[in-house]
Short mmCIF file of N, CA, C and O in Angstrom, two decimals:
data_model
loop_
_atom_site.label_atom_id
_atom_site.label_comp_id
_atom_site.label_asym_id
_atom_site.label_seq_id
_atom_site.Cartn_x
_atom_site.Cartn_y
_atom_site.Cartn_z
N UNK A 88 0.85 -1.18 0.00
CA UNK A 88 0.00 0.00 0.00
C UNK A 88 0.89 1.25 0.00
O UNK A 88 1.88 1.32 0.72
N UNK A 89 0.52 2.23 -0.77
CA UNK A 89 1.28 3.47 -0.87
C UNK A 89 1.05 4.31 0.40
O UNK A 89 -0.08 4.49 0.83
N UNK A 90 2.14 4.84 0.99
CA UNK A 90 1.98 5.71 2.17
C UNK A 90 1.16 6.96 1.83
O UNK A 90 1.26 7.49 0.73
N UNK A 91 0.36 7.44 2.78
CA UNK A 91 -0.46 8.63 2.54
C UNK A 91 0.36 9.91 2.48
O UNK A 91 -0.10 10.93 2.00
N UNK A 92 1.60 9.87 2.98
CA UNK A 92 2.49 11.02 2.98
C UNK A 92 3.65 10.71 2.05
O UNK A 92 4.30 9.66 2.18
N UNK A 93 3.92 11.60 1.11
CA UNK A 93 5.05 11.40 0.21
C UNK A 93 6.32 11.91 0.88
O UNK A 93 6.35 13.01 1.42
N UNK A 94 7.36 11.10 0.86
CA UNK A 94 8.65 11.49 1.40
C UNK A 94 9.62 11.50 0.23
O UNK A 94 9.82 10.48 -0.42
N UNK A 95 10.21 12.66 -0.05
CA UNK A 95 11.12 12.76 -1.18
C UNK A 95 12.35 11.89 -0.95
O UNK A 95 12.68 11.53 0.19
N UNK A 96 13.05 11.59 -2.02
CA UNK A 96 14.25 10.76 -1.93
C UNK A 96 15.29 11.39 -1.01
O UNK A 96 15.90 10.72 -0.19
N UNK A 97 15.48 12.70 -1.12
CA UNK A 97 16.46 13.41 -0.28
C UNK A 97 16.07 13.33 1.19
O UNK A 97 16.90 13.10 2.06
N UNK A 98 14.79 13.51 1.50
CA UNK A 98 14.31 13.43 2.89
C UNK A 98 14.46 12.00 3.42
O UNK A 98 14.88 11.80 4.56
N UNK A 99 14.18 11.02 2.59
CA UNK A 99 14.30 9.63 3.02
C UNK A 99 15.76 9.28 3.28
O UNK A 99 16.06 8.57 4.26
N UNK A 100 16.67 9.77 2.48
CA UNK A 100 18.10 9.54 2.72
C UNK A 100 18.53 10.15 4.05
O UNK A 100 19.33 9.57 4.78
N UNK A 101 18.01 11.32 4.37
CA UNK A 101 18.36 11.96 5.65
C UNK A 101 17.79 11.17 6.82
O UNK A 101 18.44 11.02 7.85
N UNK A 102 16.58 10.63 6.68
CA UNK A 102 15.99 9.78 7.73
C UNK A 102 16.87 8.55 7.94
O UNK A 102 17.18 8.18 9.08
N UNK A 103 17.30 7.91 6.86
CA UNK A 103 18.17 6.75 6.97
C UNK A 103 19.49 7.11 7.65
O UNK A 103 20.01 6.34 8.47
N UNK A 104 20.03 8.26 7.32
CA UNK A 104 21.26 8.74 7.93
C UNK A 104 21.08 8.90 9.45
O UNK A 104 21.94 8.50 10.24
N UNK A 105 19.96 9.47 9.86
CA UNK A 105 19.67 9.65 11.28
C UNK A 105 19.55 8.29 11.97
O UNK A 105 20.10 8.07 13.05
N UNK A 106 18.82 7.37 11.34
CA UNK A 106 18.64 6.04 11.93
C UNK A 106 19.99 5.32 12.10
O UNK A 106 20.21 4.64 13.10
N UNK A 107 20.91 5.50 11.16
CA UNK A 107 22.22 4.84 11.22
C UNK A 107 23.16 5.49 12.22
O UNK A 107 23.93 4.81 12.88
N UNK A 108 23.11 6.82 12.32
CA UNK A 108 24.19 7.53 13.01
C UNK A 108 23.82 8.26 14.30
O UNK A 108 24.70 8.82 14.95
N UNK A 109 22.57 8.28 14.68
CA UNK A 109 22.17 9.06 15.86
C UNK A 109 21.70 8.22 17.03
O UNK A 109 21.04 8.71 17.94
N UNK A 110 22.01 6.94 17.02
CA UNK A 110 21.69 6.10 18.18
C UNK A 110 20.22 5.79 18.35
O UNK A 110 19.77 5.54 19.48
N UNK A 111 19.45 5.81 17.28
CA UNK A 111 18.03 5.45 17.37
C UNK A 111 17.97 3.94 17.62
O UNK A 111 18.57 3.16 16.89
N UNK A 112 17.25 3.50 18.67
CA UNK A 112 17.21 2.07 19.01
C UNK A 112 16.61 1.21 17.89
O UNK A 112 15.75 1.67 17.12
N UNK A 113 17.05 -0.01 17.82
CA UNK A 113 16.52 -0.99 16.88
C UNK A 113 15.01 -1.14 17.11
O UNK A 113 14.54 -1.11 18.25
N UNK A 114 14.25 -1.28 16.05
CA UNK A 114 12.81 -1.47 16.18
C UNK A 114 12.01 -0.18 16.17
O UNK A 114 10.79 -0.21 16.27
N UNK A 115 12.69 0.96 16.07
CA UNK A 115 11.99 2.24 16.00
C UNK A 115 11.81 2.64 14.54
O UNK A 115 12.67 2.41 13.71
N UNK A 116 10.66 3.26 14.26
CA UNK A 116 10.36 3.75 12.92
C UNK A 116 10.16 5.25 12.95
O UNK A 116 10.14 5.88 14.01
N UNK A 117 9.99 5.82 11.77
CA UNK A 117 9.74 7.25 11.64
C UNK A 117 8.27 7.53 11.95
O UNK A 117 7.38 7.01 11.28
N UNK A 118 8.02 8.32 12.98
CA UNK A 118 6.65 8.72 13.32
C UNK A 118 6.37 10.08 12.70
O UNK A 118 7.11 11.03 12.90
N UNK A 119 5.29 10.13 11.93
CA UNK A 119 4.79 11.38 11.35
C UNK A 119 3.53 11.71 12.13
O UNK A 119 2.61 10.90 12.22
N UNK A 120 3.50 12.92 12.72
CA UNK A 120 2.40 13.25 13.62
C UNK A 120 1.94 14.69 13.43
O UNK A 120 2.59 15.49 12.76
N UNK A 121 0.83 15.01 14.07
CA UNK A 121 0.30 16.37 14.06
C UNK A 121 0.49 16.98 15.44
O UNK A 121 0.66 16.27 16.44
N UNK A 122 0.44 18.29 15.47
CA UNK A 122 0.46 19.01 16.75
C UNK A 122 -0.43 20.22 16.60
O UNK A 122 -0.51 20.82 15.53
N UNK A 123 -1.13 20.57 17.67
CA UNK A 123 -2.02 21.72 17.64
C UNK A 123 -1.23 23.01 17.56
O UNK A 123 -0.20 23.16 18.20
N UNK A 124 -1.71 23.93 16.73
CA UNK A 124 -1.05 25.23 16.58
C UNK A 124 -2.12 26.32 16.51
O UNK A 124 -2.42 26.82 15.44
N UNK A 125 -2.69 26.65 17.63
CA UNK A 125 -3.71 27.70 17.63
C UNK A 125 -4.91 27.30 16.81
O UNK A 125 -5.62 26.36 17.14
N UNK A 126 -5.11 27.97 15.69
CA UNK A 126 -6.26 27.70 14.83
C UNK A 126 -5.99 26.66 13.76
O UNK A 126 -6.86 26.36 12.95
N UNK A 127 -4.78 26.12 13.71
CA UNK A 127 -4.44 25.18 12.64
C UNK A 127 -3.77 23.94 13.18
O UNK A 127 -3.75 23.68 14.37
N UNK A 128 -3.21 23.20 12.26
CA UNK A 128 -2.52 21.96 12.59
C UNK A 128 -1.09 22.08 12.10
O UNK A 128 -0.84 22.49 10.97
N UNK A 129 -0.14 21.71 12.95
CA UNK A 129 1.26 21.63 12.56
C UNK A 129 1.66 20.17 12.44
O UNK A 129 0.88 19.27 12.76
N UNK A 130 2.86 19.95 12.00
CA UNK A 130 3.32 18.59 11.77
C UNK A 130 4.68 18.40 12.43
O UNK A 130 5.45 19.34 12.57
N UNK A 131 4.95 17.16 12.84
CA UNK A 131 6.24 16.88 13.45
C UNK A 131 6.70 15.48 13.08
O UNK A 131 5.89 14.61 12.73
N UNK A 132 8.00 15.28 13.19
CA UNK A 132 8.63 13.99 12.93
C UNK A 132 9.36 13.54 14.17
O UNK A 132 9.87 14.36 14.93
N UNK A 133 9.44 12.24 14.36
CA UNK A 133 10.20 11.69 15.47
C UNK A 133 10.41 10.21 15.21
O UNK A 133 10.05 9.69 14.15
N UNK A 134 10.99 9.53 16.17
CA UNK A 134 11.21 8.09 16.06
C UNK A 134 10.55 7.42 17.25
O UNK A 134 10.64 7.90 18.37
N UNK A 135 9.86 6.31 16.97
CA UNK A 135 9.04 5.67 17.99
C UNK A 135 8.82 4.21 17.61
O UNK A 135 9.05 3.81 16.47
N UNK A 136 8.31 3.45 18.57
CA UNK A 136 7.89 2.08 18.31
C UNK A 136 6.43 2.08 17.88
O UNK A 136 5.65 2.95 18.28
N UNK A 137 6.05 1.08 17.11
CA UNK A 137 4.67 0.95 16.63
C UNK A 137 3.73 0.73 17.81
O UNK A 137 4.02 -0.03 18.72
N UNK A 138 2.60 1.43 17.75
CA UNK A 138 1.54 1.29 18.75
C UNK A 138 0.32 0.65 18.10
O UNK A 138 0.18 0.66 16.88
N UNK A 139 -0.57 0.17 18.92
CA UNK A 139 -1.79 -0.47 18.43
C UNK A 139 -2.64 0.45 17.56
O UNK A 139 -3.34 0.01 16.65
N UNK A 140 -2.58 1.75 17.84
CA UNK A 140 -3.41 2.72 17.13
C UNK A 140 -2.74 3.28 15.88
O UNK A 140 -3.24 4.23 15.29
N UNK A 141 -1.64 2.69 15.45
CA UNK A 141 -0.89 3.18 14.28
C UNK A 141 -1.24 2.43 13.01
O UNK A 141 -1.52 1.23 13.05
N UNK A 142 -1.17 3.15 11.90
CA UNK A 142 -1.06 2.52 10.59
C UNK A 142 0.43 2.48 10.29
O UNK A 142 1.16 3.41 10.66
N UNK A 143 0.86 1.43 9.63
CA UNK A 143 2.28 1.23 9.37
C UNK A 143 2.50 1.11 7.86
O UNK A 143 1.76 0.40 7.18
N UNK A 144 3.51 1.79 7.36
CA UNK A 144 3.88 1.75 5.96
C UNK A 144 5.39 1.59 5.88
O UNK A 144 6.10 1.88 6.83
N UNK A 145 5.88 1.17 4.74
CA UNK A 145 7.32 1.08 4.52
C UNK A 145 7.65 1.79 3.22
O UNK A 145 6.93 1.65 2.23
N UNK A 146 8.71 2.56 3.25
CA UNK A 146 9.20 3.20 2.04
C UNK A 146 10.71 2.99 1.99
O UNK A 146 11.43 3.45 2.87
N UNK A 147 11.15 2.27 0.99
CA UNK A 147 12.57 1.97 0.80
C UNK A 147 13.21 1.44 2.08
O UNK A 147 14.30 1.85 2.47
N UNK A 148 12.49 0.55 2.77
CA UNK A 148 13.02 -0.09 3.96
C UNK A 148 12.82 0.68 5.26
O UNK A 148 13.16 0.19 6.33
N UNK A 149 12.27 1.88 5.18
CA UNK A 149 12.04 2.69 6.38
C UNK A 149 10.60 2.50 6.84
O UNK A 149 9.66 2.68 6.08
N UNK A 150 10.44 2.11 8.12
CA UNK A 150 9.11 1.96 8.71
C UNK A 150 8.54 3.35 9.00
O UNK A 150 9.20 4.19 9.63
N UNK A 151 7.32 3.59 8.54
CA UNK A 151 6.64 4.87 8.74
C UNK A 151 5.40 4.61 9.57
O UNK A 151 4.58 3.75 9.23
N UNK A 152 5.25 5.36 10.67
CA UNK A 152 4.14 5.18 11.61
C UNK A 152 3.29 6.44 11.66
O UNK A 152 3.81 7.54 11.80
N UNK A 153 1.97 6.25 11.54
CA UNK A 153 1.03 7.37 11.64
C UNK A 153 -0.16 6.89 12.46
O UNK A 153 -0.75 5.84 12.16
N UNK A 154 -0.53 7.67 13.48
CA UNK A 154 -1.72 7.31 14.26
C UNK A 154 -2.95 7.43 13.37
O UNK A 154 -3.09 8.41 12.62
N UNK A 155 -3.84 6.46 13.46
CA UNK A 155 -5.03 6.43 12.61
C UNK A 155 -5.86 7.71 12.75
O UNK A 155 -6.36 8.24 11.77
N UNK A 156 -5.95 8.25 13.95
CA UNK A 156 -6.78 9.44 14.18
C UNK A 156 -6.18 10.70 13.57
O UNK A 156 -6.87 11.71 13.42
N UNK A 157 -4.90 10.68 13.21
CA UNK A 157 -4.24 11.84 12.62
C UNK A 157 -4.14 11.75 11.09
O UNK A 157 -3.74 12.70 10.44
N UNK A 158 -4.54 10.62 10.55
CA UNK A 158 -4.38 10.36 9.13
C UNK A 158 -5.03 11.44 8.25
O UNK A 158 -4.44 11.89 7.27
N UNK A 159 -6.22 11.89 8.60
CA UNK A 159 -6.94 12.84 7.74
C UNK A 159 -6.19 14.16 7.57
O UNK A 159 -6.36 14.85 6.59
N UNK A 160 -5.34 14.51 8.52
CA UNK A 160 -4.57 15.75 8.44
C UNK A 160 -3.30 15.59 7.61
O UNK A 160 -2.68 16.58 7.22
N UNK A 161 -2.90 14.35 7.38
CA UNK A 161 -1.61 14.08 6.74
C UNK A 161 -1.71 13.59 5.29
O UNK A 161 -0.75 13.70 4.54
N UNK A 162 -2.86 13.06 4.90
CA UNK A 162 -3.02 12.54 3.54
C UNK A 162 -2.72 13.64 2.53
O UNK A 162 -3.24 14.76 2.63
N UNK A 163 -1.85 13.33 1.59
CA UNK A 163 -1.51 14.27 0.53
C UNK A 163 -0.36 15.21 0.85
O UNK A 163 0.08 15.97 -0.01
N UNK A 164 0.15 15.15 2.07
CA UNK A 164 1.30 16.00 2.43
C UNK A 164 2.57 15.41 1.84
O UNK A 164 2.65 14.22 1.53
N UNK A 165 3.58 16.25 1.71
CA UNK A 165 4.87 15.85 1.18
C UNK A 165 5.95 16.34 2.14
O UNK A 165 5.88 17.47 2.62
N UNK A 166 6.93 15.48 2.42
CA UNK A 166 8.04 15.85 3.29
C UNK A 166 9.29 15.98 2.42
O UNK A 166 9.67 15.04 1.72
N UNK A 167 9.90 17.14 2.49
CA UNK A 167 11.14 17.40 1.78
C UNK A 167 12.23 17.70 2.79
O UNK A 167 11.94 18.02 3.95
N UNK A 168 13.49 17.61 2.35
CA UNK A 168 14.59 18.00 3.21
C UNK A 168 15.28 19.20 2.59
O UNK A 168 15.74 19.16 1.45
N UNK A 169 15.30 20.30 3.34
CA UNK A 169 15.90 21.55 2.88
C UNK A 169 17.30 21.65 3.47
O UNK A 169 17.49 21.48 4.67
N UNK A 170 18.29 21.90 2.62
CA UNK A 170 19.67 21.98 3.07
C UNK A 170 20.39 23.08 2.30
O UNK A 170 20.99 22.83 1.26
N UNK A 171 20.28 24.29 2.80
CA UNK A 171 20.91 25.45 2.17
C UNK A 171 21.67 26.23 3.24
O UNK A 171 21.62 25.90 4.42
N UNK A 172 22.35 27.28 2.85
CA UNK A 172 23.16 28.05 3.78
C UNK A 172 22.34 28.77 4.87
O UNK A 172 22.83 29.02 5.95
N UNK A 173 21.07 29.05 4.59
CA UNK A 173 20.24 29.77 5.56
C UNK A 173 19.50 28.88 6.54
O UNK A 173 19.07 29.32 7.59
N UNK A 174 19.36 27.59 6.21
CA UNK A 174 18.63 26.67 7.10
C UNK A 174 18.82 25.23 6.64
O UNK A 174 19.22 24.98 5.49
N UNK A 175 18.50 24.32 7.56
CA UNK A 175 18.59 22.89 7.24
C UNK A 175 17.53 22.16 8.05
O UNK A 175 17.42 22.35 9.27
N UNK A 176 16.73 21.34 7.38
CA UNK A 176 15.73 20.57 8.11
C UNK A 176 14.62 20.03 7.22
O UNK A 176 14.58 20.27 6.02
N UNK A 177 13.72 19.30 7.84
CA UNK A 177 12.59 18.71 7.14
C UNK A 177 11.48 19.76 7.01
O UNK A 177 11.25 20.54 7.93
N UNK A 178 10.81 19.72 5.86
CA UNK A 178 9.76 20.69 5.57
C UNK A 178 8.53 19.93 5.07
O UNK A 178 8.64 19.07 4.19
N UNK A 179 7.37 20.25 5.62
CA UNK A 179 6.10 19.71 5.13
C UNK A 179 5.52 20.67 4.11
O UNK A 179 5.42 21.87 4.38
N UNK A 180 5.14 20.14 2.94
CA UNK A 180 4.51 20.99 1.91
C UNK A 180 3.23 20.36 1.44
O UNK A 180 2.99 19.19 1.65
#
């Protein structure tokens, strides 16, 4: 099944780099989540173990976890990795 969130190749490579080099424990996947932001919804990334309330997807060997109740806010989003002289990080578009 295709993940509801598109992760660009560059962003996925950075996620793999973090998993390899930042001491993320074995069995943890990339969690894509929402956070309240006043009148809107923000997005966040982290690493976590799968929970009963998660949908699970795989993209190029990376486990992607999204809570079922947050899915409607994430469908159709795209995650890119920005790496320029003024800033560096993941961006939701």
